Amino acid sequence: MNILDRLALAHGRLSDFRAVWWPFVFLKPVAPEVPITQRRILLMVPCFAGWFMLVWLLREWLFRDTGIPAIAGLLKIYGYFLVGFLIWFNAVTAPLWNRRVKMLSRPDN
């Protein structure tokens, strides 16, 4: 087993926890054998970006005296979160999850 296979298995074990997907557990594939599709990624990106946006706003409100930025600033930050999650889910989450799906579907497993 190569290092990418080990990484995929470790990532998969972590991704199997419901807490990783909270509050969007409904987006988690129903089983480890179900791949993450582009459609699922397109649903995950705005949900997780919105969640991170709320956490960011709460942090700003609690720990900074600068106030909440104007709408244009908020949209810019939300855009950063969207791009970040789009890259992350396409470069890390889906490839590792789907690699594990292929590993689990091999007849020798």
PDB file of C-alpha atoms in Angstrom:
ATOM      1  CA  MET A   1       0.000   0.000   0.000  1.00  0.00           C
ATOM      2  CA  ASN A   2       1.472   3.352  -1.009  1.00  0.00           C
ATOM      3  CA  ILE A   3       1.394   6.588   0.948  1.00  0.00           C
ATOM      4  CA  LEU A   4      -1.594   8.010  -0.976  1.00  0.00           C
ATOM      5  CA  ASP A   5      -3.615   4.894  -0.166  1.00  0.00           C
ATOM      6  CA  ARG A   6      -2.720   5.256   3.518  1.00  0.00           C
ATOM      7  CA  LEU A   7      -3.598   8.939   3.403  1.00  0.00           C
ATOM      8  CA  ALA A   8      -6.931   8.141   1.736  1.00  0.00           C
ATOM      9  CA  LEU A   9      -7.749   5.584   4.422  1.00  0.00           C
ATOM     10  CA  ALA A  10      -6.814   7.969   7.250  1.00  0.00           C
ATOM     11  CA  HIS A  11      -8.781  10.802   5.645  1.00  0.00           C
ATOM     12  CA  GLY A  12     -11.705   8.422   5.179  1.00  0.00           C
ATOM     13  CA  ARG A  13     -11.697   7.371   8.826  1.00  0.00           C
ATOM     14  CA  LEU A  14     -11.828  11.023   9.866  1.00  0.00           C
ATOM     15  CA  SER A  15     -14.485  11.826   7.267  1.00  0.00           C
ATOM     16  CA  ASP A  16     -16.675   9.012   8.562  1.00  0.00           C
ATOM     17  CA  PHE A  17     -17.311  10.993  11.758  1.00  0.00           C
ATOM     18  CA  ARG A  18     -20.561  12.936  11.657  1.00  0.00           C
ATOM     19  CA  ALA A  19     -18.913  15.815  13.543  1.00  0.00           C
ATOM     20  CA  VAL A  20     -16.723  16.605  10.518  1.00  0.00           C
ATOM     21  CA  TRP A  21     -19.846  17.202   8.433  1.00  0.00           C
ATOM     22  CA  TRP A  22     -21.848  19.068  11.070  1.00  0.00           C
ATOM     23  CA  PRO A  23     -24.088  20.987  10.524  1.00  0.00           C
ATOM     24  CA  PHE A  24     -24.348  19.547   7.011  1.00  0.00           C
ATOM     25  CA  VAL A  25     -24.515  15.829   7.773  1.00  0.00           C
ATOM     26  CA  PHE A  26     -27.101  15.474   4.996  1.00  0.00           C
ATOM     27  CA  LEU A  27     -24.285  16.203   2.496  1.00  0.00           C
ATOM     28  CA  LYS A  28     -22.162  13.289   3.710  1.00  0.00           C
ATOM     29  CA  PRO A  29     -22.322  10.308   1.348  1.00  0.00           C
ATOM     30  CA  VAL A  30     -24.604   7.629   2.816  1.00  0.00           C
ATOM     31  CA  ALA A  31     -21.791   5.064   2.913  1.00  0.00           C
ATOM     32  CA  PRO A  32     -18.015   4.952   2.461  1.00  0.00           C
ATOM     33  CA  GLU A  33     -18.602   3.172  -0.858  1.00  0.00           C
ATOM     34  CA  VAL A  34     -20.516   6.139  -2.329  1.00  0.00           C
ATOM     35  CA  PRO A  35     -18.279   8.582  -4.231  1.00  0.00           C
ATOM     36  CA  ILE A  36     -18.336  12.337  -3.837  1.00  0.00           C
ATOM     37  CA  THR A  37     -19.616  13.753  -7.121  1.00  0.00           C
ATOM     38  CA  GLN A  38     -19.234  17.229  -8.586  1.00  0.00           C
ATOM     39  CA  ARG A  39     -22.924  17.795  -7.850  1.00  0.00           C
ATOM     40  CA  ARG A  40     -22.316  17.062  -4.175  1.00  0.00           C
ATOM     41  CA  ILE A  41     -19.302  19.384  -4.172  1.00  0.00           C
ATOM     42  CA  LEU A  42     -21.440  22.155  -5.667  1.00  0.00           C
ATOM     43  CA  LEU A  43     -23.863  21.681  -2.765  1.00  0.00           C
ATOM     44  CA  MET A  44     -21.110  21.469  -0.144  1.00  0.00           C
ATOM     45  CA  VAL A  45     -19.232  24.606  -1.199  1.00  0.00           C
ATOM     46  CA  PRO A  46     -21.891  27.285  -0.448  1.00  0.00           C
ATOM     47  CA  CYS A  47     -23.018  25.484   2.705  1.00  0.00           C
ATOM     48  CA  PHE A  48     -19.575  25.257   4.265  1.00  0.00           C
ATOM     49  CA  ALA A  49     -18.588  28.719   2.988  1.00  0.00           C
ATOM     50  CA  GLY A  50     -21.724  30.159   4.600  1.00  0.00           C
ATOM     51  CA  TRP A  51     -21.000  28.339   7.850  1.00  0.00           C
ATOM     52  CA  PHE A  52     -17.424  29.642   7.906  1.00  0.00           C
ATOM     53  CA  MET A  53     -18.745  33.102   7.082  1.00  0.00           C
ATOM     54  CA  LEU A  54     -21.003  32.984  10.148  1.00  0.00           C
ATOM     55  CA  VAL A  55     -18.121  31.823  12.340  1.00  0.00           C
ATOM     56  CA  TRP A  56     -15.905  34.572  10.917  1.00  0.00           C
ATOM     57  CA  LEU A  57     -18.597  37.193  11.598  1.00  0.00           C
ATOM     58  CA  LEU A  58     -19.019  35.955  15.155  1.00  0.00           C
ATOM     59  CA  ARG A  59     -15.252  36.135  15.685  1.00  0.00           C
ATOM     60  CA  GLU A  60     -15.170  39.683  14.294  1.00  0.00           C
ATOM     61  CA  TRP A  61     -18.036  40.733  16.515  1.00  0.00           C
ATOM     62  CA  LEU A  62     -16.576  39.172  19.677  1.00  0.00           C
ATOM     63  CA  PHE A  63     -12.886  39.945  19.330  1.00  0.00           C
ATOM     64  CA  ARG A  64     -12.547  43.065  17.194  1.00  0.00           C
ATOM     65  CA  ASP A  65     -13.702  46.625  17.615  1.00  0.00           C
ATOM     66  CA  THR A  66     -13.761  47.391  13.917  1.00  0.00           C
ATOM     67  CA  GLY A  67     -17.400  46.526  13.361  1.00  0.00           C
ATOM     68  CA  ILE A  68     -18.877  44.460  10.586  1.00  0.00           C
ATOM     69  CA  PRO A  69     -17.714  45.381   7.065  1.00  0.00           C
ATOM     70  CA  ALA A  70     -20.069  46.798   4.468  1.00  0.00           C
ATOM     71  CA  ILE A  71     -21.995  44.431   2.190  1.00  0.00           C
ATOM     72  CA  ALA A  72     -19.269  44.597  -0.479  1.00  0.00           C
ATOM     73  CA  GLY A  73     -16.682  43.525   2.083  1.00  0.00           C
ATOM     74  CA  LEU A  74     -18.896  40.685   3.292  1.00  0.00           C
ATOM     75  CA  LEU A  75     -19.455  39.451  -0.263  1.00  0.00           C
ATOM     76  CA  LYS A  76     -15.720  39.577  -0.907  1.00  0.00           C
ATOM     77  CA  ILE A  77     -14.985  37.490   2.189  1.00  0.00           C
ATOM     78  CA  TYR A  78     -17.779  35.028   1.329  1.00  0.00           C
ATOM     79  CA  GLY A  79     -16.264  34.791  -2.159  1.00  0.00           C
ATOM     80  CA  TYR A  80     -12.906  33.893  -0.618  1.00  0.00           C
ATOM     81  CA  PHE A  81     -14.570  31.151   1.410  1.00  0.00           C
ATOM     82  CA  LEU A  82     -16.367  29.870  -1.715  1.00  0.00           C
ATOM     83  CA  VAL A  83     -13.147  29.692  -3.715  1.00  0.00           C
ATOM     84  CA  GLY A  84     -11.254  28.160  -0.803  1.00  0.00           C
ATOM     85  CA  PHE A  85     -13.788  25.392  -0.288  1.00  0.00           C
ATOM     86  CA  LEU A  86     -14.136  24.785  -4.029  1.00  0.00           C
ATOM     87  CA  ILE A  87     -10.382  24.242  -4.232  1.00  0.00           C
ATOM     88  CA  TRP A  88     -10.233  22.180  -1.018  1.00  0.00           C
ATOM     89  CA  PHE A  89     -13.110  19.863  -1.906  1.00  0.00           C
ATOM     90  CA  ASN A  90     -11.805  19.325  -5.458  1.00  0.00           C
ATOM     91  CA  ALA A  91      -8.128  18.960  -4.516  1.00  0.00           C
ATOM     92  CA  VAL A  92      -8.340  17.105  -1.203  1.00  0.00           C
ATOM     93  CA  THR A  93     -11.714  15.874   0.043  1.00  0.00           C
ATOM     94  CA  ALA A  94     -13.233  14.351  -3.102  1.00  0.00           C
ATOM     95  CA  PRO A  95     -10.019  12.792  -4.487  1.00  0.00           C
ATOM     96  CA  LEU A  96      -9.132  11.147  -1.163  1.00  0.00           C
ATOM     97  CA  TRP A  97     -12.708  10.033  -0.486  1.00  0.00           C
ATOM     98  CA  ASN A  98     -13.093   8.649  -4.012  1.00  0.00           C
ATOM     99  CA  ARG A  99      -9.702   6.912  -3.844  1.00  0.00           C
ATOM    100  CA  ARG A 100     -10.950   5.101  -0.763  1.00  0.00           C
ATOM    101  CA  VAL A 101     -14.172   4.220  -2.611  1.00  0.00           C
ATOM    102  CA  LYS A 102     -12.085   2.540  -5.316  1.00  0.00           C
ATOM    103  CA  MET A 103      -9.959   0.770  -2.717  1.00  0.00           C
ATOM    104  CA  LEU A 104     -13.053  -0.550  -0.934  1.00  0.00           C
ATOM    105  CA  SER A 105     -14.573  -1.757  -4.199  1.00  0.00           C
ATOM    106  CA  ARG A 106     -11.554  -3.914  -5.107  1.00  0.00           C
ATOM    107  CA  PRO A 107     -12.303  -7.626  -4.860  1.00  0.00           C
ATOM    108  CA  ASP A 108      -9.269  -8.259  -2.625  1.00  0.00           C
ATOM    109  CA  ASN A 109     -10.770  -6.084   0.185  1.00  0.00           C
TER     110      ASN A 109
END
